[in-house]
Amino acid sequence: MKNFNGANRLMKIIMRISLIYAITSILFINLLHATVANGQTGLDTKISLNLKNVPLKEVLKQIEQKTGVGFVYTNLENTNKKVSVNDFAKTARMILTPLLQQNQLMMIEESGLIIIKNKPASIKQAKPGSIIGYVKDKENNKTLPYATIILKGANRKFITDVNGYFIIENVPVGKVILLVNYIGYNTSEYMVDVEDGKITNVDFKISGLNNDMKGITVNGIRRGEAVALSNMRNADNIKYVLSEEQIERFPDATVGEAMQRVPGIAMDYSYGLPRNIIIRGLDQSMGSVTLNGNRLPSTSTSSREIDLNGILSSTVEAIEVNKTLTPDMDADGTSGSVNIISKTPKPGQQQLQLKGSFGHNFLVGKQNIDGSVTYGKRQNKWAYLFGVNYSKSFRGEDRVQKDYGTYKVNGTDRILLSNLELEGTDLRRENLGLQGELDFFPTEKSQIYLRGSFNKFYELQTRGTKSYSIGNYADINTVSGVSIGSSGTPRNYNRDLTTVSLGYKTEFNNWKANVDFTYSTGLYDQPLYFDGYFTNTGLAATLDVSNPRAPQFNFGNIDPDNAANYTTNYYTNRHQIAHDKDGQASANIERSFDLSEKNKLLIKFGGRYKYKEDDHTRSYYQYTLKTGRLSLSNFLGNYERKEYFDGNYNLSGAISDGYLMEAYYQNNKSLFVDNTTYIRQNTDPDSYSGNESLTTAYGMGKLTLNKLDIITGLRYERTGFSYDGNIVNFDNTGNYVSTNKVNTKSAFEGFFPSLNLKYALNTRTNFRAAVTRSLSRPGYYGLVPWQEVEPRRKRMKIGNPYLDQATSTNVDLLFEHYLKSLGLISGGVFYKNIENYIYESIYTQVGGDFNGYQVTQTVNGANAHVYGYEIAWQQQLTFLPGFLNGFGIYGNFTQIQSKFRVPGLVSERTVRLPSMRPKVGNASLSYEKYGFSGRISLNFYDTFISELADVEANDLMEKGRIQLDFSASQKISKSFSIFMGISNINNAQIILDYGDGRPNDHKYYSSWANLGFKYTPFH
């Protein structure tokens, strides 16, 4: 540990000053006590006086005679005023004191003399006051978050919070002028009369700039844009914000779908819907997802990732994408940090929103439903809000996957199709979102909150699979030894998120403080997986590969779908469950100082402690018949897709029913024997448990020098972890031998400085620059000390408890100009130098007990470099005449490059990072006028490396994709509107090819649409 001598010297100085202060205070108190004691003179002698209507100086003479004290006064004192006294057996002090007070006189006791003097005129020091209030939309009385308020003369700037609320402390007494500025609204001035030491409550209501343009108002979506843009403009870091209203303008039901509209963001898709976020080419494992600033636990089996399909967009008020970090933010955000803001009760308002919609999926031909209700109220010291959101949707996927092998044809080795798999999936998804908040405001400057949310994501999949495995080629169009595998596999998933937070916020004398206690859990649970895999072997066919993405087999007179020809001798089921549980506490304190009229300093410090428990149990079971085989004829299901893969196949007939297989096994267990090798090989290596503890502390400052903001500071983070895993061993024939438990404990830590600069050229134009340090933690499974060794195949898979966190130095430059017509033009460049980049490596072991084994392991690699630029333009074209001024444009584009040197089985090579889309963008044309809002939107990304292999020819490449969507809404009345949306109009597909161009994986989804209403009676 370093010895900070400067800090020690400062501490000694502080201690010495404290000692001098304490001694001086003690001497002063003793002196004061002695003075009072000496003042015990003859005034404490009891006397009696009975005088009527005599001058006060006559009373003084009587007291002198009876007590022996001497009074000193001049003619300047008012002692001629007549008084009356009638007191018996009272001290002279008790008689004299009220008489002097009545005549505005005072006495000073000194050396036995009593000096009578006129009381000085009291001079009251005026105490500064406070101004507290809200900034609101004049038209609908809704609050405006992130508004800018300037105290003219002092040039002090303040920003309203997420509820449009502000507190201005230490305001001079008298009339002051406040300037209120908001994007898309008229700049307004307000005069406020500040009273001595009092709080002045105000409501500033401002009007939208476009209210004078017929048919266009700052309301609904337009207001949402104003809120988002104001948040971005006033932020200390580079970030992008989506408001609730902006999310609603696209046909996006989940947070994942909404995120794909943000500049620089691509999504990883699951069954046609965005699931995991990829920011600036880096996947979700290199960033974080938080709810109200607290990181969410995982809903995956082995990583820290959250399935964003599990959070309905109707449950959130805003989404912030932080592309640079400040010291008060968690450091695990190399790619960026996504912060989801939950809905809160609005001040002075009663909120009620009802939404409902019906939809249709054109691939599976089934209907979808969606509904939500949110109610909230805030009055006086109490506020509350609750919401219920439910969605039930049917989706599907037609998947054609191809693998290749080396075959000898006419004496020549050729790489040809070895396996074709058709996998059709019908999905039933149900989302339930519950949220609630209860607030208490002890004072106008403090808040106690209790908020909670529950997001349940349930998915039931029904799969029908046919796989064609080729034994030999006579020529490229004639095959033999063909085996057809068939299965019908039902399986389900639960991905649940629960969070509960209790916190306190307060402000006092330019100080702000808050504490938060949060408990959250993430659950991944797959309790149902029934798989009966039947085979039909020894077939011959002709093979047509004229369409390499949809090869066709022709078996001649043989019916390949005759269920009687399919048999099996085993049955498989499994249960997989993972829990991620977090308890965390955080505290933050900040203080602002006005250095001069145009210069201001804010200091902030705080920390967080989090304890996490994570466990994963993967229970895979396979049961083999003791004798004989089962016929598919007795286990046929009803899965069918006759127009499969756009009519290229008929996926029907000869598909088993997994439920029937499970029932048969349960009723006939005595006929089966456990396949121990399969069970242990697929269960033990993947099962683990462990815990982590996170300790953080930071200090930062924000210095405002007229138009320049300098935000800098230092953050420290330490992550300690302990994990229990399994080492699984097999003999030379591949049979299971043993499982040994093993534990590892370790930690990683570091300091993470950051510097963010913002120069405000004017109220609508910013130049930004940032240099920051960040980290990316390894996934849970990567840290577990597990091992799976297969001597027969000479290969092994192992965990890596010696993994270190990846750290990155990040540089960002950005220009942003906010348009009067509620718009933004921005452009910037970025660079990331990532040290200890974490990736999955496949290498050949040299030496030792496993010499020559192929090893798969997550490792820290060499430095990775990511760099690129992003541009964005969104604008309502209000400068156009008449009907045309309702049009608007929304577009963004990001181009990214990366370099990473990775060792291969053959030779080392430099590649782009996996999952990094080199080009990502959005384009949207909208029309908004007379209560109508409609837009056609396009989202795209370029071809990228999905998975690295040993050589470039075997890399998996996902081809570029473009998706076209349409959405529209129409206000019927002030409270009621209808909306509709169509997603994937152009039937965008997901296609993966090998590096040399061979087709590998192809997924087809068709389109889906919805029609609904929204009702908001309170305004």
PDB file of N, CA and C in Angstrom, residues 234-289:
ATOM      1  N   ASN A 234     -28.034  18.191 -20.948  1.00  0.00           N
ATOM      2  CA  ASN A 234     -27.548  18.611 -19.630  1.00  0.00           C
ATOM      3  C   ASN A 234     -26.690  17.557 -18.935  1.00  0.00           C
ATOM      4  N   ALA A 235     -26.533  16.390 -19.538  1.00  0.00           N
ATOM      5  CA  ALA A 235     -25.787  15.306 -18.893  1.00  0.00           C
ATOM      6  C   ALA A 235     -24.305  15.653 -18.775  1.00  0.00           C
ATOM      7  N   ASP A 236     -23.672  15.078 -17.754  1.00  0.00           N
ATOM      8  CA  ASP A 236     -22.241  15.264 -17.563  1.00  0.00           C
ATOM      9  C   ASP A 236     -21.422  14.326 -18.438  1.00  0.00           C
ATOM     10  N   ASN A 237     -22.053  13.310 -19.001  1.00  0.00           N
ATOM     11  CA  ASN A 237     -21.348  12.330 -19.823  1.00  0.00           C
ATOM     12  C   ASN A 237     -22.044  12.207 -21.176  1.00  0.00           C
ATOM     13  N   ILE A 238     -21.467  11.401 -22.043  1.00  0.00           N
ATOM     14  CA  ILE A 238     -22.076  11.150 -23.350  1.00  0.00           C
ATOM     15  C   ILE A 238     -23.095  10.032 -23.186  1.00  0.00           C
ATOM     16  N   LYS A 239     -24.323  10.337 -23.483  1.00  0.00           N
ATOM     17  CA  LYS A 239     -25.351   9.308 -23.365  1.00  0.00           C
ATOM     18  C   LYS A 239     -26.491   9.584 -24.335  1.00  0.00           C
ATOM     19  N   TYR A 240     -27.301   8.556 -24.542  1.00  0.00           N
ATOM     20  CA  TYR A 240     -28.491   8.672 -25.377  1.00  0.00           C
ATOM     21  C   TYR A 240     -29.686   8.230 -24.548  1.00  0.00           C
ATOM     22  N   VAL A 241     -30.802   8.924 -24.716  1.00  0.00           N
ATOM     23  CA  VAL A 241     -31.974   8.684 -23.875  1.00  0.00           C
ATOM     24  C   VAL A 241     -33.190   8.403 -24.746  1.00  0.00           C
ATOM     25  N   LEU A 242     -33.927   7.383 -24.368  1.00  0.00           N
ATOM     26  CA  LEU A 242     -35.236   7.083 -24.961  1.00  0.00           C
ATOM     27  C   LEU A 242     -36.300   7.310 -23.898  1.00  0.00           C
ATOM     28  N   SER A 243     -37.244   8.209 -24.160  1.00  0.00           N
ATOM     29  CA  SER A 243     -38.331   8.429 -23.207  1.00  0.00           C
ATOM     30  C   SER A 243     -39.456   7.433 -23.466  1.00  0.00           C
ATOM     31  N   GLU A 244     -40.376   7.378 -22.522  1.00  0.00           N
ATOM     32  CA  GLU A 244     -41.526   6.491 -22.647  1.00  0.00           C
ATOM     33  C   GLU A 244     -42.296   6.778 -23.936  1.00  0.00           C
ATOM     34  N   GLU A 245     -42.488   8.064 -24.221  1.00  0.00           N
ATOM     35  CA  GLU A 245     -43.242   8.435 -25.419  1.00  0.00           C
ATOM     36  C   GLU A 245     -42.503   8.045 -26.689  1.00  0.00           C
ATOM     37  N   GLN A 246     -41.188   8.173 -26.688  1.00  0.00           N
ATOM     38  CA  GLN A 246     -40.408   7.782 -27.859  1.00  0.00           C
ATOM     39  C   GLN A 246     -40.467   6.277 -28.090  1.00  0.00           C
ATOM     40  N   ILE A 247     -40.424   5.499 -27.021  1.00  0.00           N
ATOM     41  CA  ILE A 247     -40.512   4.049 -27.153  1.00  0.00           C
ATOM     42  C   ILE A 247     -41.837   3.651 -27.786  1.00  0.00           C
ATOM     43  N   GLU A 248     -42.905   4.356 -27.412  1.00  0.00           N
ATOM     44  CA  GLU A 248     -44.233   4.009 -27.902  1.00  0.00           C
ATOM     45  C   GLU A 248     -44.419   4.293 -29.393  1.00  0.00           C
ATOM     46  N   ARG A 249     -43.546   5.112 -29.976  1.00  0.00           N
ATOM     47  CA  ARG A 249     -43.760   5.461 -31.376  1.00  0.00           C
ATOM     48  C   ARG A 249     -43.341   4.334 -32.319  1.00  0.00           C
ATOM     49  N   PHE A 250     -42.583   3.349 -31.810  1.00  0.00           N
ATOM     50  CA  PHE A 250     -42.214   2.183 -32.600  1.00  0.00           C
ATOM     51  C   PHE A 250     -43.025   0.975 -32.124  1.00  0.00           C
ATOM     52  N   PRO A 251     -43.176  -0.050 -32.963  1.00  0.00           N
ATOM     53  CA  PRO A 251     -43.939  -1.235 -32.536  1.00  0.00           C
ATOM     54  C   PRO A 251     -43.089  -2.171 -31.688  1.00  0.00           C
ATOM     55  N   ASP A 252     -42.538  -1.646 -30.591  1.00  0.00           N
ATOM     56  CA  ASP A 252     -41.573  -2.377 -29.770  1.00  0.00           C
ATOM     57  C   ASP A 252     -42.204  -2.757 -28.440  1.00  0.00           C
ATOM     58  N   ALA A 253     -42.388  -4.069 -28.235  1.00  0.00           N
ATOM     59  CA  ALA A 253     -43.067  -4.531 -27.028  1.00  0.00           C
ATOM     60  C   ALA A 253     -42.133  -4.723 -25.850  1.00  0.00           C
ATOM     61  N   THR A 254     -40.838  -4.929 -26.119  1.00  0.00           N
ATOM     62  CA  THR A 254     -39.885  -5.200 -25.043  1.00  0.00           C
ATOM     63  C   THR A 254     -38.773  -4.162 -25.057  1.00  0.00           C
ATOM     64  N   VAL A 255     -38.028  -4.120 -23.948  1.00  0.00           N
ATOM     65  CA  VAL A 255     -36.889  -3.210 -23.862  1.00  0.00           C
ATOM     66  C   VAL A 255     -35.856  -3.556 -24.931  1.00  0.00           C
ATOM     67  N   GLY A 256     -35.688  -4.850 -25.205  1.00  0.00           N
ATOM     68  CA  GLY A 256     -34.742  -5.262 -26.235  1.00  0.00           C
ATOM     69  C   GLY A 256     -35.094  -4.691 -27.599  1.00  0.00           C
ATOM     70  N   GLU A 257     -36.367  -4.729 -27.958  1.00  0.00           N
ATOM     71  CA  GLU A 257     -36.790  -4.180 -29.244  1.00  0.00           C
ATOM     72  C   GLU A 257     -36.569  -2.670 -29.293  1.00  0.00           C
ATOM     73  N   ALA A 258     -36.851  -1.989 -28.195  1.00  0.00           N
ATOM     74  CA  ALA A 258     -36.671  -0.533 -28.161  1.00  0.00           C
ATOM     75  C   ALA A 258     -35.204  -0.154 -28.302  1.00  0.00           C
ATOM     76  N   MET A 259     -34.294  -0.965 -27.745  1.00  0.00           N
ATOM     77  CA  MET A 259     -32.884  -0.611 -27.726  1.00  0.00           C
ATOM     78  C   MET A 259     -32.273  -0.576 -29.119  1.00  0.00           C
ATOM     79  N   GLN A 260     -32.811  -1.339 -30.068  1.00  0.00           N
ATOM     80  CA  GLN A 260     -32.203  -1.403 -31.398  1.00  0.00           C
ATOM     81  C   GLN A 260     -32.335  -0.081 -32.159  1.00  0.00           C
ATOM     82  N   ARG A 261     -33.115   0.882 -31.625  1.00  0.00           N
ATOM     83  CA  ARG A 261     -33.280   2.170 -32.305  1.00  0.00           C
ATOM     84  C   ARG A 261     -32.198   3.179 -31.913  1.00  0.00           C
ATOM     85  N   VAL A 262     -31.361   2.848 -30.946  1.00  0.00           N
ATOM     86  CA  VAL A 262     -30.396   3.794 -30.391  1.00  0.00           C
ATOM     87  C   VAL A 262     -29.125   3.817 -31.245  1.00  0.00           C
ATOM     88  N   PRO A 263     -28.546   4.996 -31.492  1.00  0.00           N
ATOM     89  CA  PRO A 263     -27.300   5.070 -32.272  1.00  0.00           C
ATOM     90  C   PRO A 263     -26.185   4.228 -31.656  1.00  0.00           C
ATOM     91  N   GLY A 264     -25.489   3.477 -32.520  1.00  0.00           N
ATOM     92  CA  GLY A 264     -24.351   2.689 -32.076  1.00  0.00           C
ATOM     93  C   GLY A 264     -24.699   1.368 -31.449  1.00  0.00           C
ATOM     94  N   ILE A 265     -25.995   0.995 -31.464  1.00  0.00           N
ATOM     95  CA  ILE A 265     -26.412  -0.233 -30.797  1.00  0.00           C
ATOM     96  C   ILE A 265     -26.936  -1.241 -31.814  1.00  0.00           C
ATOM     97  N   ALA A 266     -26.471  -2.480 -31.675  1.00  0.00           N
ATOM     98  CA  ALA A 266     -27.031  -3.616 -32.405  1.00  0.00           C
ATOM     99  C   ALA A 266     -27.531  -4.616 -31.365  1.00  0.00           C
ATOM    100  N   MET A 267     -28.329  -5.553 -31.814  1.00  0.00           N
ATOM    101  CA  MET A 267     -28.892  -6.524 -30.892  1.00  0.00           C
ATOM    102  C   MET A 267     -28.582  -7.939 -31.367  1.00  0.00           C
ATOM    103  N   ASP A 268     -28.417  -8.829 -30.395  1.00  0.00           N
ATOM    104  CA  ASP A 268     -28.298 -10.250 -30.664  1.00  0.00           C
ATOM    105  C   ASP A 268     -29.711 -10.827 -30.601  1.00  0.00           C
ATOM    106  N   TYR A 269     -30.125 -11.536 -31.657  1.00  0.00           N
ATOM    107  CA  TYR A 269     -31.520 -11.948 -31.786  1.00  0.00           C
ATOM    108  C   TYR A 269     -31.748 -13.370 -31.282  1.00  0.00           C
ATOM    109  N   SER A 270     -32.931 -13.581 -30.722  1.00  0.00           N
ATOM    110  CA  SER A 270     -33.386 -14.896 -30.312  1.00  0.00           C
ATOM    111  C   SER A 270     -34.794 -15.096 -30.858  1.00  0.00           C
ATOM    112  N   TYR A 271     -34.934 -16.046 -31.782  1.00  0.00           N
ATOM    113  CA  TYR A 271     -36.211 -16.323 -32.422  1.00  0.00           C
ATOM    114  C   TYR A 271     -36.830 -15.060 -33.026  1.00  0.00           C
ATOM    115  N   GLY A 272     -35.967 -14.270 -33.650  1.00  0.00           N
ATOM    116  CA  GLY A 272     -36.427 -13.107 -34.390  1.00  0.00           C
ATOM    117  C   GLY A 272     -36.582 -11.846 -33.580  1.00  0.00           C
ATOM    118  N   LEU A 273     -36.380 -11.913 -32.257  1.00  0.00           N
ATOM    119  CA  LEU A 273     -36.538 -10.729 -31.412  1.00  0.00           C
ATOM    120  C   LEU A 273     -35.218 -10.385 -30.733  1.00  0.00           C
ATOM    121  N   PRO A 274     -34.926  -9.085 -30.582  1.00  0.00           N
ATOM    122  CA  PRO A 274     -33.675  -8.676 -29.930  1.00  0.00           C
ATOM    123  C   PRO A 274     -33.627  -9.151 -28.483  1.00  0.00           C
ATOM    124  N   ARG A 275     -32.473  -9.703 -28.093  1.00  0.00           N
ATOM    125  CA  ARG A 275     -32.336 -10.245 -26.733  1.00  0.00           C
ATOM    126  C   ARG A 275     -31.218  -9.568 -25.959  1.00  0.00           C
ATOM    127  N   ASN A 276     -29.988  -9.621 -26.473  1.00  0.00           N
ATOM    128  CA  ASN A 276     -28.830  -9.055 -25.780  1.00  0.00           C
ATOM    129  C   ASN A 276     -28.313  -7.845 -26.546  1.00  0.00           C
ATOM    130  N   ILE A 277     -27.889  -6.843 -25.791  1.00  0.00           N
ATOM    131  CA  ILE A 277     -27.479  -5.579 -26.383  1.00  0.00           C
ATOM    132  C   ILE A 277     -25.997  -5.606 -26.743  1.00  0.00           C
ATOM    133  N   ILE A 278     -25.663  -5.009 -27.875  1.00  0.00           N
ATOM    134  CA  ILE A 278     -24.288  -4.875 -28.331  1.00  0.00           C
ATOM    135  C   ILE A 278     -24.043  -3.397 -28.594  1.00  0.00           C
ATOM    136  N   ILE A 279     -23.173  -2.771 -27.798  1.00  0.00           N
ATOM    137  CA  ILE A 279     -22.917  -1.339 -27.888  1.00  0.00           C
ATOM    138  C   ILE A 279     -21.543  -1.125 -28.507  1.00  0.00           C
ATOM    139  N   ARG A 280     -21.524  -0.362 -29.597  1.00  0.00           N
ATOM    140  CA  ARG A 280     -20.269  -0.047 -30.280  1.00  0.00           C
ATOM    141  C   ARG A 280     -19.447  -1.304 -30.549  1.00  0.00           C
ATOM    142  N   GLY A 281     -20.126  -2.355 -30.977  1.00  0.00           N
ATOM    143  CA  GLY A 281     -19.460  -3.572 -31.392  1.00  0.00           C
ATOM    144  C   GLY A 281     -19.119  -4.538 -30.287  1.00  0.00           C
ATOM    145  N   LEU A 282     -19.344  -4.178 -29.028  1.00  0.00           N
ATOM    146  CA  LEU A 282     -18.989  -5.033 -27.900  1.00  0.00           C
ATOM    147  C   LEU A 282     -20.252  -5.616 -27.282  1.00  0.00           C
ATOM    148  N   ASP A 283     -20.224  -6.925 -27.005  1.00  0.00           N
ATOM    149  CA  ASP A 283     -21.442  -7.580 -26.542  1.00  0.00           C
ATOM    150  C   ASP A 283     -21.752  -7.247 -25.086  1.00  0.00           C
ATOM    151  N   GLN A 284     -22.900  -7.759 -24.622  1.00  0.00           N
ATOM    152  CA  GLN A 284     -23.422  -7.380 -23.312  1.00  0.00           C
ATOM    153  C   GLN A 284     -22.499  -7.790 -22.176  1.00  0.00           C
ATOM    154  N   SER A 285     -21.656  -8.797 -22.398  1.00  0.00           N
ATOM    155  CA  SER A 285     -20.735  -9.224 -21.339  1.00  0.00           C
ATOM    156  C   SER A 285     -19.709  -8.140 -21.008  1.00  0.00           C
ATOM    157  N   MET A 286     -19.543  -7.159 -21.897  1.00  0.00           N
ATOM    158  CA  MET A 286     -18.577  -6.094 -21.664  1.00  0.00           C
ATOM    159  C   MET A 286     -19.243  -4.800 -21.208  1.00  0.00           C
ATOM    160  N   GLY A 287     -20.522  -4.884 -20.860  1.00  0.00           N
ATOM    161  CA  GLY A 287     -21.248  -3.727 -20.364  1.00  0.00           C
ATOM    162  C   GLY A 287     -22.112  -4.131 -19.187  1.00  0.00           C
ATOM    163  N   SER A 288     -23.098  -3.316 -18.884  1.00  0.00           N
ATOM    164  CA  SER A 288     -23.980  -3.620 -17.760  1.00  0.00           C
ATOM    165  C   SER A 288     -25.373  -3.093 -18.039  1.00  0.00           C
ATOM    166  N   VAL A 289     -26.352  -3.718 -17.392  1.00  0.00           N
ATOM    167  CA  VAL A 289     -27.742  -3.267 -17.455  1.00  0.00           C
ATOM    168  C   VAL A 289     -28.198  -3.007 -16.026  1.00  0.00           C
TER     169      VAL A 289
END
